[in-house]
Structure formats: structure tokens, C-alpha cells
mmCIF file of C-alpha atoms and ligand atoms in Angstrom:
data_model
loop_
_atom_site.group_PDB
_atom_site.id
_atom_site.type_symbol
_atom_site.label_atom_id
_atom_site.label_comp_id
_atom_site.label_asym_id
_atom_site.label_seq_id
_atom_site.Cartn_x
_atom_site.Cartn_y
_atom_site.Cartn_z
ATOM 1 C CA MET A 1 -0.128 -0.061 0.155
ATOM 2 C CA ASP A 2 0.702 3.129 -0.411
ATOM 3 C CA LYS A 3 2.282 5.174 2.009
ATOM 4 C CA GLN A 4 0.320 7.768 4.201
ATOM 5 C CA ALA A 5 1.284 11.582 2.961
ATOM 6 C CA ILE A 6 2.738 13.299 5.722
ATOM 7 C CA TYR A 7 0.643 16.488 4.955
ATOM 8 C CA GLY A 8 -1.958 14.671 6.115
ATOM 9 C CA LEU A 9 -1.182 14.609 9.831
ATOM 10 C CA THR A 10 -2.302 16.865 11.999
ATOM 11 C CA TYR A 11 -0.379 19.347 15.229
ATOM 12 C CA GLY A 12 -2.119 16.298 16.811
ATOM 13 C CA ASN A 13 -1.726 13.502 14.969
ATOM 14 C CA LEU A 14 1.919 13.702 14.088
ATOM 15 C CA GLU A 15 2.695 14.826 17.939
ATOM 16 C CA ASN A 16 0.478 11.244 18.676
ATOM 17 C CA TRP A 17 2.371 9.486 16.096
ATOM 18 C CA LEU A 18 5.889 10.758 17.699
ATOM 19 C CA ILE A 19 5.250 9.755 21.308
ATOM 20 C CA GLU A 20 3.750 6.028 19.773
ATOM 21 C CA ASN A 21 7.268 5.715 18.160
ATOM 22 C CA GLY A 22 9.334 7.079 20.935
ATOM 23 C CA GLU A 23 9.948 10.772 20.097
ATOM 24 C CA LYS A 24 9.681 13.170 21.993
ATOM 25 C CA LYS A 25 7.202 15.911 21.846
ATOM 26 C CA PHE A 26 9.295 19.075 20.931
ATOM 27 C CA ARG A 27 9.954 16.957 17.437
ATOM 28 C CA THR A 28 6.493 17.530 16.282
ATOM 29 C CA SER A 29 6.882 21.731 16.178
ATOM 30 C CA GLN A 30 10.065 20.887 14.872
ATOM 31 C CA ILE A 31 9.153 18.806 11.925
ATOM 32 C CA TRP A 32 6.134 21.295 11.069
ATOM 33 C CA GLY A 33 8.494 24.216 10.535
ATOM 34 C CA TRP A 34 10.770 22.000 8.188
ATOM 35 C CA LEU A 35 7.658 21.570 6.175
ATOM 36 C CA TYR A 36 5.684 24.491 6.259
ATOM 37 C CA ILE A 37 7.827 27.068 7.164
ATOM 38 C CA LYS A 38 11.097 26.172 5.462
ATOM 39 C CA ARG A 39 9.991 24.090 2.888
ATOM 40 C CA VAL A 40 11.370 21.033 2.797
ATOM 41 C CA LYS A 41 10.863 18.492 0.385
ATOM 42 C CA LYS A 42 12.978 15.428 1.435
ATOM 43 C CA PHE A 43 12.767 14.193 5.266
ATOM 44 C CA GLU A 44 16.601 14.366 5.239
ATOM 45 C CA GLU A 45 16.948 17.870 4.528
ATOM 46 C CA MET A 46 15.746 17.414 8.381
ATOM 47 C CA SER A 47 18.922 18.047 9.367
ATOM 48 C CA ASN A 48 17.728 19.330 13.595
ATOM 49 C CA LEU A 49 16.946 15.355 13.575
ATOM 50 C CA SER A 50 18.753 12.148 14.614
ATOM 51 C CA LYS A 51 19.011 9.499 11.006
ATOM 52 C CA ALA A 52 17.201 7.218 13.193
ATOM 53 C CA LEU A 53 13.625 9.655 13.496
ATOM 54 C CA ILE A 54 14.400 10.265 9.241
ATOM 55 C CA GLU A 55 14.778 6.467 8.621
ATOM 56 C CA LYS A 56 11.696 6.093 10.790
ATOM 57 C CA LEU A 57 10.002 9.552 9.297
ATOM 58 C CA SER A 58 10.444 7.783 5.574
ATOM 59 C CA ALA A 59 9.756 3.969 6.193
ATOM 60 C CA ASN A 60 5.813 5.627 7.145
ATOM 61 C CA PHE A 61 5.259 8.884 5.506
ATOM 62 C CA SER A 62 5.378 10.013 1.691
ATOM 63 C CA PHE A 63 5.538 13.758 0.546
ATOM 64 C CA THR A 64 3.277 15.689 -1.720
ATOM 65 C CA PRO A 65 1.288 12.613 -3.067
ATOM 66 C CA LEU A 66 1.139 14.731 -6.191
ATOM 67 C CA ASN A 67 2.599 14.958 -9.600
ATOM 68 C CA GLN A 68 2.648 17.559 -11.138
ATOM 69 C CA VAL A 69 0.776 17.548 -15.163
ATOM 70 C CA VAL A 70 0.051 20.746 -16.613
ATOM 71 C CA VAL A 71 0.237 24.512 -15.531
ATOM 72 C CA GLN A 72 -1.819 27.555 -16.995
ATOM 73 C CA GLU A 73 -0.945 30.403 -16.630
ATOM 74 C CA SER A 74 -3.669 33.173 -17.432
ATOM 75 C CA LYS A 75 -3.513 36.358 -19.379
ATOM 76 C CA ASP A 76 -4.789 38.013 -15.002
ATOM 77 C CA GLY A 77 -2.468 36.144 -12.677
ATOM 78 C CA THR A 78 -4.616 32.994 -13.001
ATOM 79 C CA VAL A 79 -2.738 29.870 -12.688
ATOM 80 C CA LYS A 80 -4.534 26.431 -12.745
ATOM 81 C CA TYR A 81 -2.220 23.342 -12.504
ATOM 82 C CA LEU A 82 -3.918 20.099 -13.253
ATOM 83 C CA PHE A 83 -2.301 17.413 -11.109
ATOM 84 C CA GLN A 84 -2.456 13.531 -11.036
ATOM 85 C CA LEU A 85 -2.913 11.298 -7.603
ATOM 86 C CA GLU A 86 -1.178 7.888 -6.680
ATOM 87 C CA ASP A 87 -3.804 6.086 -8.502
ATOM 88 C CA LYS A 88 -3.566 8.393 -11.482
ATOM 89 C CA HIS A 89 -7.232 9.800 -11.550
ATOM 90 C CA MET A 90 -6.931 13.540 -11.840
ATOM 91 C CA ILE A 91 -7.489 16.579 -9.902
ATOM 92 C CA GLU A 92 -7.165 20.216 -10.816
ATOM 93 C CA THR A 93 -5.740 23.771 -8.044
ATOM 94 C CA VAL A 94 -6.809 27.626 -9.422
ATOM 95 C CA LEU A 95 -4.709 30.454 -8.026
ATOM 96 C CA MET A 96 -6.104 33.895 -8.383
ATOM 97 C CA THR A 97 -5.082 36.740 -7.322
ATOM 98 C CA HIS A 98 -6.742 39.099 -5.777
ATOM 99 C CA HIS A 99 -5.630 42.888 -4.458
ATOM 100 C CA TYR A 100 -6.385 40.940 -0.931
ATOM 101 C CA GLY A 101 -3.938 38.773 -1.826
ATOM 102 C CA LEU A 102 -2.987 35.090 -3.249
ATOM 103 C CA SER A 103 -5.823 33.006 -2.748
ATOM 104 C CA VAL A 104 -6.135 29.431 -3.781
ATOM 105 C CA CYS A 105 -9.451 26.795 -5.229
ATOM 106 C CA VAL A 106 -8.899 23.749 -3.732
ATOM 107 C CA THR A 107 -10.852 20.728 -4.593
ATOM 108 C CA THR A 108 -11.788 16.988 -2.590
ATOM 109 C CA GLN A 109 -13.377 14.795 -4.315
ATOM 110 C CA VAL A 110 -12.548 12.724 -8.042
ATOM 111 C CA GLY A 111 -15.512 13.657 -9.364
ATOM 112 C CA CYS A 112 -18.470 14.778 -7.300
ATOM 113 C CA ASN A 113 -21.798 12.354 -6.407
ATOM 114 C CA ILE A 114 -24.614 15.964 -5.861
ATOM 115 C CA GLY A 115 -25.307 16.510 -9.681
ATOM 116 C CA CYS A 116 -25.952 19.372 -9.906
ATOM 117 C CA THR A 117 -27.269 19.583 -14.228
ATOM 118 C CA PHE A 118 -25.196 22.927 -15.072
ATOM 119 C CA CYS A 119 -21.975 21.817 -13.642
ATOM 120 C CA ALA A 120 -18.616 20.183 -15.096
ATOM 121 C CA SER A 121 -17.113 18.750 -12.221
ATOM 122 C CA GLY A 122 -20.318 16.378 -11.634
ATOM 123 C CA ILE A 123 -20.620 15.291 -14.907
ATOM 124 C CA LEU A 124 -18.094 12.710 -13.430
ATOM 125 C CA LYS A 125 -20.422 10.853 -10.293
ATOM 126 C CA LYS A 126 -16.698 10.918 -7.373
ATOM 127 C CA GLN A 127 -14.676 8.335 -8.039
ATOM 128 C CA ARG A 128 -13.140 8.829 -3.994
ATOM 129 C CA ASP A 129 -12.428 11.143 -1.445
ATOM 130 C CA LEU A 130 -9.267 13.227 -1.626
ATOM 131 C CA THR A 131 -6.952 12.569 1.692
ATOM 132 C CA ALA A 132 -6.725 15.585 3.663
ATOM 133 C CA GLY A 133 -2.992 14.651 2.946
ATOM 134 C CA GLU A 134 -3.890 15.140 -0.946
ATOM 135 C CA ILE A 135 -6.112 18.258 -0.271
ATOM 136 C CA VAL A 136 -2.921 20.085 2.069
ATOM 137 C CA ALA A 137 -0.640 18.905 -0.671
ATOM 138 C CA GLN A 138 -1.955 21.063 -3.342
ATOM 139 C CA ILE A 139 -1.923 23.836 -1.079
ATOM 140 C CA MET A 140 1.414 23.121 -0.726
ATOM 141 C CA GLN A 141 2.952 22.777 -4.473
ATOM 142 C CA VAL A 142 0.720 26.196 -5.496
ATOM 143 C CA GLN A 143 3.161 27.409 -2.341
ATOM 144 C CA PHE A 144 6.428 25.878 -3.771
ATOM 145 C CA TYR A 145 5.434 27.462 -7.485
ATOM 146 C CA LEU A 146 5.655 31.104 -5.043
ATOM 147 C CA ASP A 147 8.605 29.978 -3.814
ATOM 148 C CA SER A 148 10.358 29.191 -7.233
ATOM 149 C CA LYS A 149 9.772 32.433 -7.877
ATOM 150 C CA GLY A 150 11.611 34.099 -6.094
ATOM 151 C CA GLU A 151 8.945 36.727 -4.635
ATOM 152 C CA GLY A 152 8.377 36.158 -1.090
ATOM 153 C CA GLN A 153 4.996 35.039 -2.359
ATOM 154 C CA ARG A 154 2.826 34.137 -0.226
ATOM 155 C CA VAL A 155 -0.850 31.951 -0.499
ATOM 156 C CA SER A 156 -2.891 34.124 2.004
ATOM 157 C CA HIS A 157 -6.889 32.600 1.686
ATOM 158 C CA ILE A 158 -7.901 29.230 0.609
ATOM 159 C CA VAL A 159 -11.295 28.705 -1.502
ATOM 160 C CA VAL A 160 -12.642 25.466 -0.922
ATOM 161 C CA MET A 161 -14.734 25.162 -4.097
ATOM 162 C CA GLY A 162 -13.054 23.792 -7.063
ATOM 163 C CA ILE A 163 -14.779 20.181 -7.584
ATOM 164 C CA GLY A 164 -16.170 17.528 -5.320
ATOM 165 C CA GLU A 165 -18.861 18.201 -2.448
ATOM 166 C CA PRO A 166 -16.402 19.215 0.305
ATOM 167 C CA PHE A 167 -19.755 17.904 3.170
ATOM 168 C CA ASP A 168 -19.708 14.338 1.771
ATOM 169 C CA ASN A 169 -15.967 14.430 3.040
ATOM 170 C CA TYR A 170 -16.789 15.883 6.346
ATOM 171 C CA ASP A 171 -13.449 14.354 7.316
ATOM 172 C CA ASN A 172 -10.496 15.767 5.090
ATOM 173 C CA VAL A 173 -11.344 18.742 4.976
ATOM 174 C CA LEU A 174 -12.117 19.033 8.580
ATOM 175 C CA ASP A 175 -8.175 17.455 9.017
ATOM 176 C CA PHE A 176 -7.067 19.407 5.606
ATOM 177 C CA LEU A 177 -8.800 22.938 7.169
ATOM 178 C CA ASN A 178 -7.065 22.259 10.745
ATOM 179 C CA ILE A 179 -3.111 21.868 9.271
ATOM 180 C CA VAL A 180 -2.859 24.636 7.161
ATOM 181 C CA ASN A 181 -5.003 27.036 9.016
ATOM 182 C CA ASN A 182 -3.025 26.039 12.450
ATOM 183 C CA ALA A 183 0.073 28.765 13.255
ATOM 184 C CA LYS A 184 2.826 26.111 13.379
ATOM 185 C CA GLY A 185 2.474 25.038 10.727
ATOM 186 C CA LEU A 186 0.897 27.206 7.322
ATOM 187 C CA ALA A 187 -0.970 30.209 9.320
ATOM 188 C CA ILE A 188 -4.180 30.560 7.205
ATOM 189 C CA GLY A 189 -6.208 33.209 8.498
ATOM 190 C CA ALA A 190 -9.660 31.297 9.310
ATOM 191 C CA ARG A 191 -11.079 34.427 8.309
ATOM 192 C CA HIS A 192 -9.217 33.867 5.208
ATOM 193 C CA ILE A 193 -10.472 30.665 4.749
ATOM 194 C CA THR A 194 -13.488 29.568 2.875
ATOM 195 C CA VAL A 195 -16.236 26.798 2.275
ATOM 196 C CA SER A 196 -18.607 26.344 0.304
ATOM 197 C CA THR A 197 -21.298 24.019 0.170
ATOM 198 C CA SER A 198 -24.322 22.788 -1.576
ATOM 199 C CA GLY A 199 -25.570 22.613 0.794
ATOM 200 C CA LEU A 200 -25.725 19.293 2.866
ATOM 201 C CA ILE A 201 -28.320 20.491 5.748
ATOM 202 C CA HIS A 202 -26.522 18.407 8.310
ATOM 203 C CA LYS A 203 -23.424 18.715 7.784
ATOM 204 C CA ILE A 204 -23.750 22.799 8.192
ATOM 205 C CA ARG A 205 -24.896 21.632 11.451
ATOM 206 C CA GLU A 206 -21.531 19.679 12.364
ATOM 207 C CA PHE A 207 -20.435 22.442 11.276
ATOM 208 C CA ALA A 208 -21.985 25.471 12.634
ATOM 209 C CA ASP A 209 -20.115 23.188 16.704
ATOM 210 C CA GLU A 210 -16.902 23.011 15.088
ATOM 211 C CA PRO A 211 -14.161 25.697 17.135
ATOM 212 C CA LEU A 212 -12.683 27.323 13.587
ATOM 213 C CA GLN A 213 -14.139 30.690 13.030
ATOM 214 C CA ILE A 214 -13.913 29.825 8.543
ATOM 215 C CA ASN A 215 -16.022 31.209 6.106
ATOM 216 C CA LEU A 216 -19.208 29.596 4.789
ATOM 217 C CA ALA A 217 -20.321 29.933 1.130
ATOM 218 C CA ILE A 218 -23.886 28.525 -0.080
ATOM 219 C CA SER A 219 -24.860 27.416 -3.386
ATOM 220 C CA LEU A 220 -28.165 28.552 -2.991
ATOM 221 C CA HIS A 221 -28.536 29.683 -6.895
ATOM 222 C CA ALA A 222 -32.484 28.974 -6.697
ATOM 223 C CA PRO A 223 -34.576 31.533 -4.671
ATOM 224 C CA ASN A 224 -38.170 28.323 -4.342
ATOM 225 C CA ASN A 225 -37.958 24.749 -4.049
ATOM 226 C CA GLU A 226 -39.036 24.045 -7.772
ATOM 227 C CA VAL A 227 -35.888 25.984 -8.743
ATOM 228 C CA ARG A 228 -33.900 24.707 -7.370
ATOM 229 C CA THR A 229 -35.033 20.788 -8.110
ATOM 230 C CA SER A 230 -34.312 21.764 -10.558
ATOM 231 C CA ILE A 231 -31.333 22.111 -11.204
ATOM 232 C CA MET A 232 -30.048 20.276 -8.385
ATOM 233 C CA ARG A 233 -32.043 17.598 -7.274
ATOM 234 C CA ILE A 234 -30.051 17.809 -3.610
ATOM 235 C CA ASN A 235 -33.365 20.160 -2.978
ATOM 236 C CA ARG A 236 -35.347 17.337 -2.412
ATOM 237 C CA SER A 237 -33.371 15.744 -0.027
ATOM 238 C CA ASN A 238 -32.427 19.626 1.940
ATOM 239 C CA PRO A 239 -35.103 21.807 0.550
ATOM 240 C CA ILE A 240 -34.049 25.045 1.074
ATOM 241 C CA GLU A 241 -36.626 26.295 4.079
ATOM 242 C CA LYS A 242 -34.463 23.533 6.250
ATOM 243 C CA LEU A 243 -31.138 24.720 4.758
ATOM 244 C CA MET A 244 -32.036 28.610 6.347
ATOM 245 C CA ASP A 245 -32.724 26.683 9.533
ATOM 246 C CA ALA A 246 -29.196 25.513 9.323
ATOM 247 C CA VAL A 247 -28.479 28.517 7.437
ATOM 248 C CA ASP A 248 -29.381 30.219 11.342
ATOM 249 C CA TYR A 249 -28.092 28.070 13.331
ATOM 250 C CA TYR A 250 -24.401 28.211 12.253
ATOM 251 C CA LEU A 251 -25.501 32.506 12.567
ATOM 252 C CA SER A 252 -26.074 31.721 15.803
ATOM 253 C CA LYS A 253 -22.913 29.390 16.511
ATOM 254 C CA ASN A 254 -20.544 32.038 14.704
ATOM 255 C CA ASN A 255 -22.781 35.507 13.883
ATOM 256 C CA ARG A 256 -20.116 35.088 11.100
ATOM 257 C CA ARG A 257 -21.950 36.718 8.062
ATOM 258 C CA ILE A 258 -22.199 34.119 5.408
ATOM 259 C CA THR A 259 -22.598 34.525 1.197
ATOM 260 C CA PHE A 260 -25.173 32.852 -0.607
ATOM 261 C CA GLU A 261 -23.945 31.749 -4.319
ATOM 262 C CA TYR A 262 -26.064 32.294 -7.789
ATOM 263 C CA ILE A 263 -25.586 31.376 -10.875
ATOM 264 C CA MET A 264 -26.791 34.145 -12.925
ATOM 265 C CA LEU A 265 -28.855 31.522 -15.710
ATOM 266 C CA SER A 266 -31.148 32.973 -18.303
ATOM 267 C CA ASN A 267 -34.756 32.192 -18.098
ATOM 268 C CA VAL A 268 -34.126 29.627 -15.470
ATOM 269 C CA ASN A 269 -33.492 31.777 -11.541
ATOM 270 C CA ASP A 270 -32.765 35.584 -13.068
ATOM 271 C CA ARG A 271 -35.921 37.146 -13.512
ATOM 272 C CA PRO A 272 -36.667 40.359 -11.518
ATOM 273 C CA GLU A 273 -39.129 37.775 -9.526
ATOM 274 C CA HIS A 274 -36.735 35.813 -8.614
ATOM 275 C CA ALA A 275 -34.374 38.015 -7.581
ATOM 276 C CA ARG A 276 -37.947 39.704 -5.141
ATOM 277 C CA GLN A 277 -38.400 35.991 -3.688
ATOM 278 C CA LEU A 278 -34.902 35.584 -2.720
ATOM 279 C CA ALA A 279 -35.114 39.090 -0.917
ATOM 280 C CA ALA A 280 -37.852 37.842 1.183
ATOM 281 C CA LEU A 281 -35.844 34.752 1.854
ATOM 282 C CA LEU A 282 -32.753 36.568 3.261
ATOM 283 C CA LYS A 283 -34.956 39.749 4.530
ATOM 284 C CA ASP A 284 -34.388 38.577 8.339
ATOM 285 C CA LYS A 285 -30.320 37.871 7.125
ATOM 286 C CA LYS A 286 -30.035 41.264 6.417
ATOM 287 C CA LYS A 287 -26.820 41.786 8.069
ATOM 288 C CA LEU A 288 -25.066 38.500 7.790
ATOM 289 C CA ALA A 289 -25.943 37.622 4.439
ATOM 290 C CA TYR A 290 -23.966 38.493 1.249
ATOM 291 C CA VAL A 291 -25.805 37.402 -2.181
ATOM 292 C CA ASN A 292 -22.717 36.264 -4.964
ATOM 293 C CA LEU A 293 -23.688 36.490 -7.579
ATOM 294 C CA ILE A 294 -21.413 34.210 -10.298
ATOM 295 C CA PRO A 295 -21.333 34.749 -14.711
ATOM 296 C CA TYR A 296 -21.913 30.631 -15.437
ATOM 297 C CA ASN A 297 -19.374 29.363 -17.359
ATOM 298 C CA PRO A 298 -21.218 27.186 -20.077
ATOM 299 C CA VAL A 299 -20.512 23.773 -20.055
ATOM 300 C CA SER A 300 -20.885 22.375 -23.242
ATOM 301 C CA GLU A 301 -22.802 19.083 -21.966
ATOM 302 C CA HIS A 302 -25.760 21.221 -20.226
ATOM 303 C CA ASP A 303 -25.748 22.592 -22.668
ATOM 304 C CA GLN A 304 -29.131 24.352 -22.201
ATOM 305 C CA TYR A 305 -28.260 26.532 -19.585
ATOM 306 C CA SER A 306 -26.726 30.043 -21.179
ATOM 307 C CA ARG A 307 -26.037 32.730 -18.970
ATOM 308 C CA SER A 308 -27.747 35.710 -17.913
ATOM 309 C CA SER A 309 -27.345 38.830 -20.064
ATOM 310 C CA LYS A 310 -26.295 42.041 -18.413
ATOM 311 C CA GLU A 311 -28.974 43.919 -18.279
ATOM 312 C CA ASP A 312 -30.285 40.878 -16.325
ATOM 313 C CA VAL A 313 -27.412 40.918 -13.818
ATOM 314 C CA LEU A 314 -28.077 43.979 -13.442
ATOM 315 C CA ALA A 315 -31.932 44.178 -12.275
ATOM 316 C CA PHE A 316 -31.959 40.773 -10.077
ATOM 317 C CA TYR A 317 -28.791 43.190 -8.471
ATOM 318 C CA ASP A 318 -30.956 46.870 -8.592
ATOM 319 C CA VAL A 319 -33.804 44.270 -6.683
ATOM 320 C CA LEU A 320 -31.598 43.350 -3.865
ATOM 321 C CA GLN A 321 -29.975 46.359 -3.410
ATOM 322 C CA LYS A 322 -33.380 47.842 -3.263
ATOM 323 C CA HIS A 323 -34.500 45.235 -0.258
ATOM 324 C CA GLY A 324 -30.671 46.415 1.111
ATOM 325 C CA ILE A 325 -29.262 42.734 0.994
ATOM 326 C CA ASN A 326 -25.646 43.327 0.652
ATOM 327 C CA CYS A 327 -24.920 41.501 -2.476
ATOM 328 C CA VAL A 328 -21.383 42.114 -5.211
ATOM 329 C CA ILE A 329 -21.683 40.503 -8.738
ATOM 330 C CA ARG A 330 -18.618 38.702 -9.316
ATOM 331 C CA LYS A 331 -16.153 39.020 -11.445
ATOM 332 C CA GLU A 332 -14.317 36.234 -13.542
ATOM 333 C CA GLN A 333 -10.494 35.258 -12.747
ATOM 334 C CA GLY A 334 -8.872 32.621 -15.507
ATOM 335 C CA SER A 335 -11.732 32.019 -17.834
ATOM 336 C CA ASP A 336 -8.801 32.631 -21.262
ATOM 337 C CA ILE A 337 -7.962 29.350 -19.700
ATOM 338 C CA ASP A 338 -10.938 27.466 -18.756
ATOM 339 C CA ALA A 339 -9.871 27.815 -14.418
ATOM 340 C CA ALA A 340 -14.028 27.577 -13.795
ATOM 341 C CA CYS A 341 -14.863 24.429 -12.132
ATOM 342 C CA GLY A 342 -15.036 21.402 -14.061
ATOM 343 C CA GLN A 343 -13.300 22.617 -17.356
ATOM 344 C CA LEU A 344 -9.398 21.688 -17.517
ATOM 345 C CA ARG A 345 -10.527 18.580 -16.270
ATOM 346 C CA SER A 346 -12.985 17.317 -18.689
ATOM 347 C CA LYS A 347 -10.595 18.160 -21.350
ATOM 348 C CA GLN A 348 -7.842 16.738 -19.978
ATOM 349 C CA MET A 349 -9.902 13.481 -19.566
ATOM 350 C CA LYS A 350 -11.332 13.780 -23.719
ATOM 351 C CA LYS A 351 -7.643 14.339 -25.144
HETATM 352 N N1 SAH B 401 -18.871 20.974 -4.461
HETATM 353 C C1 SAH B 401 -19.567 22.656 -3.338
HETATM 354 C C2 SAH B 401 -17.853 23.197 -4.314
HETATM 355 C C3 SAH B 401 -17.244 23.039 -5.459
HETATM 356 S S1 SAH B 401 -18.859 24.177 -6.544
HETATM 357 C C4 SAH B 401 -20.337 23.575 -4.104
HETATM 358 O O1 SAH B 401 -21.526 23.443 -5.189
HETATM 359 O O2 SAH B 401 -20.705 25.080 -3.636
HETATM 360 C C5 SAH B 401 -18.028 25.665 -6.359
HETATM 361 C C6 SAH B 401 -19.170 26.523 -6.558
HETATM 362 O O3 SAH B 401 -19.082 26.743 -8.642
HETATM 363 C C7 SAH B 401 -20.595 26.486 -6.673
HETATM 364 O O4 SAH B 401 -21.559 27.738 -6.047
HETATM 365 C C8 SAH B 401 -21.796 26.116 -8.186
HETATM 366 O O5 SAH B 401 -22.210 25.822 -7.527
HETATM 367 C C9 SAH B 401 -20.124 26.658 -8.418
HETATM 368 N N2 SAH B 401 -20.070 25.895 -10.536
HETATM 369 C C10 SAH B 401 -20.444 24.771 -10.737
HETATM 370 N N3 SAH B 401 -20.267 24.897 -11.875
HETATM 371 C C11 SAH B 401 -20.612 26.263 -12.549
HETATM 372 C C12 SAH B 401 -20.508 26.652 -13.879
HETATM 373 N N4 SAH B 401 -20.452 26.180 -14.871
HETATM 374 N N5 SAH B 401 -20.198 27.956 -13.871
HETATM 375 C C13 SAH B 401 -19.810 28.378 -12.520
HETATM 376 N N6 SAH B 401 -20.164 28.521 -11.528
HETATM 377 C C14 SAH B 401 -20.557 26.919 -10.960
HETATM 378 FE FE1 SF4 B 402 -20.977 18.672 -6.544
HETATM 379 FE FE2 SF4 B 402 -20.600 21.781 -6.411
HETATM 380 FE FE3 SF4 B 402 -20.700 20.650 -9.069
HETATM 381 FE FE4 SF4 B 402 -22.480 20.641 -7.453
HETATM 382 S S1 SF4 B 402 -21.379 22.222 -7.683
HETATM 383 S S2 SF4 B 402 -22.162 18.572 -8.443
HETATM 384 S S3 SF4 B 402 -22.303 19.571 -5.837
HETATM 385 S S4 SF4 B 402 -18.728 20.397 -7.310
#
């Protein structure tokens, strides 16, 4: 069997492993320093560890489980990476440059079982969950890429919005969040991390109970059950009213702002009455709810959908504004390199 990637161990897991293997606890912070601050790529480079410990680590753990296949850089600075996993599956990761920092979009599963009808990722049914190590390694690979440029740039933000449904791989995603957030390692602030979910109600409640103060984004995409079920079949078992109850629970535990993602699909969910319904749905959360209007990235397999016109998007935005709902129109990034969810991967698969 393949060895476990060292990046998949939380600080606590590594500490336990070291103690169980007759080592001192303080080695944990030394090893994490090598992994995440000095960012070495071999155990042999961890020069303040004993030879015996280096051998034990090498015998039990691997370094990166990702093999970089393609890197594409867009004119606007967006970089897209295609990685091959040890079992040959392909995943993708995107680096985006914003005025506030550098943000990485990570993948959490190979394929996705939720099957939203507008999404390229769901075309491939879930083959498997990614391990925590495979998710952390995506951040590390991007950080290595930045390190190689020698400009001292650092991944400052993370969005869990790549291929897969993060709450369908809850435990590994939680380990990933704990690892990248830990102050002894990459120390990426919880407030700089956003997890996007299609709306698995029981997991939103579980997430609300976690001590981490991570931002939550809900892929809402429709203001009523009829439209939502027609584009997201998950809405049958996780209908809007129960989803909103779970969101209220989350807000009661965190008092953090929450983002509602809304892809603008022409004549499907972009009519003024949809905007009014959305405003009504969110009216009791005005202070904490943010609506993100997202331009639809056309997916050739889903040609029943097209992007809403600029006028329709602006009219929708106006209705929300008039009702006092916070709203932004998301600008597109990396469209010249297919940086949209699932697109590079599906192109490679067809070759
Ligand atoms: N599975 C999670 C996270 C990954 S998808 C979720 O659904 O939230 C990340 C975001 O990309 C979601 O809001 C999703 O609805 C959106 N998305 C999927 N396909 C898209 C497309 N073709 N164009 C624009 N956004 C898309
Ligand atoms: Fe899966 Fe998210 Fe795509 Fe839906 S939008 S199929 S949940 S990745």
C-alpha cells in the first residue's frame, strides 16, 4: 500500500505518532517548521532530527502525493494546475490573484455525486474522496510554485470550491482546515478560508459546532424549491426552508457573515420575481447575508443553460439592493484558461 502523505497529519496526529514511536513531543514543531515554514521536500533535509527519526519518517510517510501534469497561466495572473494522484486520477487547483492577496481554490473529491445540472464536476460521478494529505498538498504545490519565483509571495486565502462537495468528505476536509490554519504551520487565518457547500443540512449544523471560525458559502442558486430542485437534485432531501434553518443555526453559533452563491442562468433563475423571492428569503439575515451573483461558465455537456445578459444581472442586482440585501457581482477570472470549476480536467480527459 502507498504510504500516507506527511501533509495529511494534523499537528496532534503527528505528535501522537511521535510519542507512540518513542520520540519527544517537541519534535512535532521542528518537523512542522521544516514542512510548512522552510518547506523542504525530503525528510533528509530536516537537519536537526536524528538519523533514526528521519529513517522512521521516511519508512512511514511520503511527501507530496501529487504529480504536476499541466500548469497554465492566464493573462490576468490566474494559474491553473492539473495534478495526477498516485492512483492516476486527475484533479485541478487554481491560484487567483486579488488585491487583498493570493487565493487558492482546492479540490476535495475526484468527481462529485451531487449532480447539479449546470456543473462540469458532477459529470464524473465521485470516484473517491481526497485524503487530507492530497488537499493540503495542493496548497503546498502552489506555495512551491510561488517560492520558485523568489518574490516572497505567500498563499494567503483558500476557497474550498474546486471539484467535489466538501461536506461529503467532511472528516478529511476538517483535518485539512485544521492543518492549514495551525499557527505552527502555514497559519492561514480561518477568516481567510471559505468552504462552499451545495447545502448538506446536517453537515452545516455539524460545522457550526466546530471551534474553527471559517467562512461558509452556500450554493443556493435559486430562491424557491421548484427552481432549485430542477437544477440541484440535492434540494429534494435538503429543501430551502430546512437549509435556511441550518444557516440560522450556523449564524447563531458564529455570528459570522455567510455568502449565498447564485449562478445567473438565463431564463431559469434570473427573472425579477426570482430576485424579489430571494430578497424575501434573506430579509431576516440582512446584516450577515451576502449574495454573490456568479456569471455562468458554459459547460458543453449542459447546453440547455446560457449565461444571463448583463442587463438581467444588473436588474437582479438592483432589486436585491432596493431590498437592502448585500450583493456583489463576481468578476470572472482566468476564463482564457478554462479556470472554471471542472473544465480543464474534463478537457484533458477527452484528449
Ligand atoms: N460542491 C461545492 C463546492 C464546489 S463548486 C458547491 O457546490 O458549493 C463551487 C461553486 O462553483 C459552487 O457555487 C457551484 O455552484 C459553482 N459552479 C459550478 N459549476 C459552475 C459553472 N459552470 N459556472 C459557474 N459556477 C459554477
Ligand atoms: Fe458537485 Fe458543487 Fe458541482 Fe454541485 S456544483 S455537482 S455539488 S461540485
